[in-house]
Short mmCIF file of C-alpha atoms and ligand atoms in Angstrom, two decimals:
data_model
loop_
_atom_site.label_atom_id
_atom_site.label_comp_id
_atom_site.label_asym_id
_atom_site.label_seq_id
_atom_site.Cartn_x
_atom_site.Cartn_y
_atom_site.Cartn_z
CA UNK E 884 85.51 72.81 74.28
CA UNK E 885 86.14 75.83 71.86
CA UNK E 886 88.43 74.58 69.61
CA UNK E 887 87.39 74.89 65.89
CA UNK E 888 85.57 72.29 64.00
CA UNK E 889 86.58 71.39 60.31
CA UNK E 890 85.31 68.85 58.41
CA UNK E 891 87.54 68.07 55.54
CA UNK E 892 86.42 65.62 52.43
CA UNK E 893 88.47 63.28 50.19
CA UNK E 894 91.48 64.06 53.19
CA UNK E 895 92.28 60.42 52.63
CA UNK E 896 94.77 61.04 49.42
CA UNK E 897 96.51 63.27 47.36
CA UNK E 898 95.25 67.24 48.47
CA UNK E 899 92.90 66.51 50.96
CA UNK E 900 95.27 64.51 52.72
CA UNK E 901 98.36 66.93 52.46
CA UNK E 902 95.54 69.19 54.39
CA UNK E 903 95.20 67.33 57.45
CA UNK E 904 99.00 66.50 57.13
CA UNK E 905 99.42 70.60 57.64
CA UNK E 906 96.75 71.37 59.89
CA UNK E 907 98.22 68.82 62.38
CA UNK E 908 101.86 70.32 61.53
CA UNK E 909 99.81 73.89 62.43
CA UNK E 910 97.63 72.81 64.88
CA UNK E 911 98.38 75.22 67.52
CA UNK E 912 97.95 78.42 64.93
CA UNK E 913 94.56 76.95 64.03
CA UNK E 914 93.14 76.40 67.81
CA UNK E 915 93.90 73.33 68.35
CA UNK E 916 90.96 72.32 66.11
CA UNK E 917 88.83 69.55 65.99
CA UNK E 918 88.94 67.20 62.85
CA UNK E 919 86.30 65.35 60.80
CA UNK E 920 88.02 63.31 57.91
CA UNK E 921 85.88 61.43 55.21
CA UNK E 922 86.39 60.00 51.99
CA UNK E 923 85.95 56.39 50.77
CA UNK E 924 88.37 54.51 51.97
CA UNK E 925 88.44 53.88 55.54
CA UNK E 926 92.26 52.36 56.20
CA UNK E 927 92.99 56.08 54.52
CA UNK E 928 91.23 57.72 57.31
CA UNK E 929 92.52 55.38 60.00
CA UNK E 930 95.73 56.15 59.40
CA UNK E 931 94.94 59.94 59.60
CA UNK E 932 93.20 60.01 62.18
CA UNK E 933 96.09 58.14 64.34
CA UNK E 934 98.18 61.35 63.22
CA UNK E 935 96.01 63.64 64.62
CA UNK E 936 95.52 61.66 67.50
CA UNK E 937 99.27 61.40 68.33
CA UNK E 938 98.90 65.40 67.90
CA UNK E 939 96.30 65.51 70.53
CA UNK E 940 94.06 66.35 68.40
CA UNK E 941 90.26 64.92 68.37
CA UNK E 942 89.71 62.94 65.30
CA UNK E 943 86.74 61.46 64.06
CA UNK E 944 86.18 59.59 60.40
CA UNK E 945 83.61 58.91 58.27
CA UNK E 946 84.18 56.30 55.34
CA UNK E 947 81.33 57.08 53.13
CA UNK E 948 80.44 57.68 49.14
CA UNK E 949 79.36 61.16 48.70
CA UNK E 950 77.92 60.59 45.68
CA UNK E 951 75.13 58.82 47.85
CA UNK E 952 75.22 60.58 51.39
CA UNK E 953 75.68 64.17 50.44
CA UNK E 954 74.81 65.62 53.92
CA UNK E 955 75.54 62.95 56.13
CA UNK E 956 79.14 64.41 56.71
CA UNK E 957 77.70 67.78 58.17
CA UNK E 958 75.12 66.09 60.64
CA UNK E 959 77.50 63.77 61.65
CA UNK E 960 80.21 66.51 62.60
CA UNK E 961 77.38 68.39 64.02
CA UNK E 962 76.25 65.22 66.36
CA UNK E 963 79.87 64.59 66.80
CA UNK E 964 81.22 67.96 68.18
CA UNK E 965 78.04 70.41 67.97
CA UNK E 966 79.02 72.89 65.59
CA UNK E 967 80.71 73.30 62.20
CA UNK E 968 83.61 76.46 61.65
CA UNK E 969 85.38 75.30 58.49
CA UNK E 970 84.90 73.17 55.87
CA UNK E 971 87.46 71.77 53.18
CA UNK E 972 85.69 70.12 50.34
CA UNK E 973 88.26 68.06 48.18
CA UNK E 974 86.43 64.95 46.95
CA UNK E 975 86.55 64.73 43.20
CA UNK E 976 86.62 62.48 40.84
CA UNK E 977 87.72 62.89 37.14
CA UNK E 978 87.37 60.63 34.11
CA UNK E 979 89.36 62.07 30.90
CA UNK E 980 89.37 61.24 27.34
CA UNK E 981 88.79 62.45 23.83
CA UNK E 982 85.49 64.05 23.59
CA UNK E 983 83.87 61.58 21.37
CA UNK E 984 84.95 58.55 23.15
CA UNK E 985 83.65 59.90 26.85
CA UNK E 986 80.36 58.02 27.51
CA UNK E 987 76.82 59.05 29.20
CA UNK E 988 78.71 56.86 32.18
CA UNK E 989 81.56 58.91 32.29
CA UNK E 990 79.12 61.77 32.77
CA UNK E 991 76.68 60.43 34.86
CA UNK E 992 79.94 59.61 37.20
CA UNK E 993 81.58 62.63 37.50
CA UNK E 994 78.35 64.56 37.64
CA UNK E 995 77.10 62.65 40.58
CA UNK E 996 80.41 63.63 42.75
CA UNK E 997 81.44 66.85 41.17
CA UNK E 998 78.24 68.55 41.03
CA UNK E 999 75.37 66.92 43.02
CA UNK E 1000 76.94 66.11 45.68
CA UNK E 1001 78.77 69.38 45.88
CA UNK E 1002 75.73 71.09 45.87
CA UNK E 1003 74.15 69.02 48.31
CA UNK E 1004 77.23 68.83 51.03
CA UNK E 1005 77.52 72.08 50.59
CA UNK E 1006 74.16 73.49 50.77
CA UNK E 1007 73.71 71.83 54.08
CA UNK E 1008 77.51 72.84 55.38
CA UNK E 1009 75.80 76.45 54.60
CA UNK E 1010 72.65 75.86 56.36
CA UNK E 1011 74.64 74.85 59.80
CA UNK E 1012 77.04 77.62 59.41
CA UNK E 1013 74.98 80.22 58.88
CA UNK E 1014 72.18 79.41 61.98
CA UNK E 1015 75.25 78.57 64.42
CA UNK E 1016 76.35 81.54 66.71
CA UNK E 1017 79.72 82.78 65.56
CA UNK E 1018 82.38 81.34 67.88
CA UNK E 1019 82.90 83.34 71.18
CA UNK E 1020 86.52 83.72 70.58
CA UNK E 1021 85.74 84.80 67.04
CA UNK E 1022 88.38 88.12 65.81
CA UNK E 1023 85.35 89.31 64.46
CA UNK E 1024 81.89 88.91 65.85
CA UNK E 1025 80.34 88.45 62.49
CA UNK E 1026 82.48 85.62 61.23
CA UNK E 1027 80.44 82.27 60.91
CA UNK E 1028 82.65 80.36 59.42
CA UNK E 1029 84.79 79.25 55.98
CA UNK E 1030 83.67 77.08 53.26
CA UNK E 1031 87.08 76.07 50.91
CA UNK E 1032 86.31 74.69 47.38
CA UNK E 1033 88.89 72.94 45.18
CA UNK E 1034 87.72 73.70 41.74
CA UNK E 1035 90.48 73.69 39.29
CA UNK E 1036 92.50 75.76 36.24
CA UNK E 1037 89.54 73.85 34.44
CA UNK E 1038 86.34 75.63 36.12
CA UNK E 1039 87.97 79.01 34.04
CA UNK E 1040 89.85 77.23 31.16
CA UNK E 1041 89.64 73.95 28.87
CA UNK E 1042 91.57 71.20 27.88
CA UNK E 1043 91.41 68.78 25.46
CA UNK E 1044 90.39 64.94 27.26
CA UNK E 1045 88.68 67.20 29.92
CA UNK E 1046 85.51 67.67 28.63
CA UNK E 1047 83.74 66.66 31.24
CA UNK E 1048 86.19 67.27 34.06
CA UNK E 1049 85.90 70.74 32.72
CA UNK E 1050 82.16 71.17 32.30
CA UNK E 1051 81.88 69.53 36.23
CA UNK E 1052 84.39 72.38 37.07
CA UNK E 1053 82.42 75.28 36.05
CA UNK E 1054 79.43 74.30 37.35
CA UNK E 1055 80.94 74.50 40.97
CA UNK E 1056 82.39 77.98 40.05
CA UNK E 1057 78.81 78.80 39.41
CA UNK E 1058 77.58 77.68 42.57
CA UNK E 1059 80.54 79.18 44.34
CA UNK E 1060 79.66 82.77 42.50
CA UNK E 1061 75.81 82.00 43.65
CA UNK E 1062 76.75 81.31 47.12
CA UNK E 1063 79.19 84.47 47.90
CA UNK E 1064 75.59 86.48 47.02
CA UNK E 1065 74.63 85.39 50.19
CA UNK E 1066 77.18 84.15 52.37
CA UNK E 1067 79.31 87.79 52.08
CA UNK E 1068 75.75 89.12 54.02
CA UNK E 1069 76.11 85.94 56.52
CA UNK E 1070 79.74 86.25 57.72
CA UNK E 1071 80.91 83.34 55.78
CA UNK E 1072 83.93 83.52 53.84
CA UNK E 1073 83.83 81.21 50.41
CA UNK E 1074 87.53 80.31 49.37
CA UNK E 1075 87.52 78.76 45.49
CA UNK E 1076 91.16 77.28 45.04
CA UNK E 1077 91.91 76.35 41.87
CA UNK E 1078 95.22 74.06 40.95
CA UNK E 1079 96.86 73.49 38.40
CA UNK E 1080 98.20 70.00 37.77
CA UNK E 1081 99.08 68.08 40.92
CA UNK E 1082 100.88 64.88 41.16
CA UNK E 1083 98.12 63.16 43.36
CA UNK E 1084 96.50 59.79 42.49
CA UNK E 1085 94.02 61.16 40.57
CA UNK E 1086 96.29 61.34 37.54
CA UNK E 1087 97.18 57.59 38.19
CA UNK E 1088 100.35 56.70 36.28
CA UNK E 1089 102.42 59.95 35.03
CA UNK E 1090 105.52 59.29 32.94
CA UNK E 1091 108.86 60.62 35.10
CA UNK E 1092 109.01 63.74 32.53
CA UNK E 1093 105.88 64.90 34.09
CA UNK E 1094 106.63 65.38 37.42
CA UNK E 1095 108.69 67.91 37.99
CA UNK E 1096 106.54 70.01 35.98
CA UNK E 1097 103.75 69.12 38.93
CA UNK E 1098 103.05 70.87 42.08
CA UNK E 1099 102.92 68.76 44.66
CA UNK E 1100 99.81 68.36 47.48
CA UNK E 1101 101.68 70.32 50.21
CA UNK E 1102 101.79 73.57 48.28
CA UNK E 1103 98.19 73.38 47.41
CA UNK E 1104 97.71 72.48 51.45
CA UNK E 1105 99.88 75.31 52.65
CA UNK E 1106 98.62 78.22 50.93
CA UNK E 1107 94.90 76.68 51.53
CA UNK E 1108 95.83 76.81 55.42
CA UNK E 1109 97.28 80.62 54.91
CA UNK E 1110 94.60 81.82 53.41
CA UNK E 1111 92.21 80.35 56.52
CA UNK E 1112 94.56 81.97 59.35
CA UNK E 1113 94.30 85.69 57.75
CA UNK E 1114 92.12 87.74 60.38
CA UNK E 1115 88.30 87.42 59.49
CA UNK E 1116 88.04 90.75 58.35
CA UNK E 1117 90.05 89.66 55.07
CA UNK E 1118 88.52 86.85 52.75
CA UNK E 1119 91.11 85.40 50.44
CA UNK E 1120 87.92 84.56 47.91
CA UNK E 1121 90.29 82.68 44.88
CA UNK E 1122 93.77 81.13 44.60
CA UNK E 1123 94.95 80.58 41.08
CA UNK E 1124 97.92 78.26 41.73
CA UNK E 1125 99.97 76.77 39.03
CA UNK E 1126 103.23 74.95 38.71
CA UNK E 1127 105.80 77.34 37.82
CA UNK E 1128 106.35 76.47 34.25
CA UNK E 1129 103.09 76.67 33.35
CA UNK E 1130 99.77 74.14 32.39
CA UNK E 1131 100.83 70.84 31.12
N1 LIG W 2222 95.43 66.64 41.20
C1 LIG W 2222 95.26 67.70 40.42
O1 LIG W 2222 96.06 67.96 39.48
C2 LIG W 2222 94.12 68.65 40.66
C3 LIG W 2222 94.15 69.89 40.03
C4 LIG W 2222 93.10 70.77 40.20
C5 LIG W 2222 92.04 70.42 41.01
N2 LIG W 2222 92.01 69.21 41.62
C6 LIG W 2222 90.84 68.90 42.45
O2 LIG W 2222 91.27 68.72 43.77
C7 LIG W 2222 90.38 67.81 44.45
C8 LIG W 2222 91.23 66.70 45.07
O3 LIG W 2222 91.91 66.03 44.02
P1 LIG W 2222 93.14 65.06 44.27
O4 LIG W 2222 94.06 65.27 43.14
O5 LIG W 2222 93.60 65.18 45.67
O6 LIG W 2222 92.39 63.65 44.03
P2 LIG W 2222 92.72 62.20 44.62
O7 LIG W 2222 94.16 62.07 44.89
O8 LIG W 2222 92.05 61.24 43.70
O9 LIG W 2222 91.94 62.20 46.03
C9 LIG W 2222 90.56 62.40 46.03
C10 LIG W 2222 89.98 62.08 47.39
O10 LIG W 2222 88.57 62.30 47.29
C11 LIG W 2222 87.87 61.13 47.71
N3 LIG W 2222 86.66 60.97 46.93
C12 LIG W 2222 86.52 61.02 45.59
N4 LIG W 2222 85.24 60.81 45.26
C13 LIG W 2222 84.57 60.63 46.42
C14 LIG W 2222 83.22 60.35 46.73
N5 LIG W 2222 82.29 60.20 45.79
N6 LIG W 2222 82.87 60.21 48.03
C15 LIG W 2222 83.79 60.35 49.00
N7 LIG W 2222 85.10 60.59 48.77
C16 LIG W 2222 85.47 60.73 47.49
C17 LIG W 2222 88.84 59.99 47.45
O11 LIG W 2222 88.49 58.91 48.28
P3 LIG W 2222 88.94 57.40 47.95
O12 LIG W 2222 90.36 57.44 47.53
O13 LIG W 2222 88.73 56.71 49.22
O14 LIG W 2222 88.07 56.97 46.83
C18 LIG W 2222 90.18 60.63 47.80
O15 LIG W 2222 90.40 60.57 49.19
C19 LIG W 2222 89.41 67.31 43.38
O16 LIG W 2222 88.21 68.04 43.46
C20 LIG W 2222 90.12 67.63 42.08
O17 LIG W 2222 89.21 67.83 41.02
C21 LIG W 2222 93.04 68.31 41.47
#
């Protein structure tokens, strides 16, 4: 088997799921690859996973909180299929509100997912990456593999009720900055993709007026998939992506 491996968290809803959605819809452009899905819910993942079966793809899932098994997505994939080539972090949670009324909670919550665990799951999608031989097939001999971060608008600009959203945001842009220090040395391209507002279920209930000034998953899934087919030599580093009429 040398079909790619990607792992892809929070692919049970809203971007993560529009993901899988279009690598299955791509599959033969991407190698045929090999999927891990996780996120919480496991019916999500099922359901997925059927896709990509029906695809003939291989499909494994993980149901798991992140927040409290950080790197157990990586060693599974690795026991699962023996390597890791790209890796689509989406889990993220977000609790908004006025800045006074946001509590240590609220923090401690969004902390735990956005930035811990972040740091964690990816630290230890870096430390398989870089000690695996590049694939044999590889354009470029160099080329370990890709590591895709959705940030947001809000890891480079604030908005009110996003204090801590915001604050969770540009912390991962700093480890993103911190990582591309070493990962442009080890052949591993670092893509930071940062939305605008999506209509996902992460915003819960939007009034109708809202959305259609929202992007929808699939664009944030299709340009996320172009910028992982460009040859090896190119790294798409950051996509700024808004809807077309601006930030809400
Ligand atoms: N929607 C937007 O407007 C927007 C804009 C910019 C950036 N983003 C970012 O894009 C990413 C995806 O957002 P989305 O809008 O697709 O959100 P979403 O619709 O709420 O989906 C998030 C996915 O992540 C999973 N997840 C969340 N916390 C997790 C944890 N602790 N452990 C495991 N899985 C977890 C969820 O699993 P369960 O459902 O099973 O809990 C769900 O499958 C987030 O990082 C978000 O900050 C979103």
């Amino acid at each position: 088997m040398n079909s790619p491996v990607i792992l892809i968290t929070g692919a049970g809803k809203g971007i993560g799921k529009a993901i899988v959605e279009n690598i299955i819809h791509r599959k033969e452009a991407l190698g045929s690859p090999r999927l891990v899905l996780t996120s919480r819910t496991s019916s999500d993942l099922k359901a997925l996973q059927s896709l990509a079966e029906k695809a003939g793809l291989a499909c494994d899932t993980l149901p798991l909180d992140l927040a409290n098994d950080p790197t157990l997505p990586v060693t599974h994939t690795v026991q699962k299929f023996g390597r890791l080539d790209q890796v689509i972090h989406s889990a993220g949670v977000g609790r908004f509100g006025n800045f006074l009324e946001l509590t240590r909670e609220d923090l401690e919550f969004t902390m735990k997912t956005n930035v811990e665990a972040c740091f964690l799951f990816m630290q230890a999608a870096y430390a398989q990456m870089s000690k695996q031989s590049p694939k044999s097939d590889s354009k470029i001999s160099s080329h370990r593999g890709d590591l895709v971060f959705i940030t947001s608008v809000a890891a480079e600009k604030p908005f009110e009720h996003s204090s801590v959203y915001c604050m969770s945001k540009y912390a991962q842009r700093g480890l993103i900055e911190s990582m591309r220090l070493y990962a442009r040395k080890d052949g591993i391209r670092i893509i930071d993709v940062k939305p605008g507002a999506v209509l996902t279920p992460m915003w819960g209930e939007v009034t109708p007026d809202m959305i259609p000034k929202m992007m929808q998953a699939e664009d944030i899934a299709q340009i996320i998939i172009d910028a992982l087919l460009i040859h090896p030599r190119a790294s798409v580093e950051e996509i700024l992506i808004r809807p077309m009429g601006g930030d809400l």
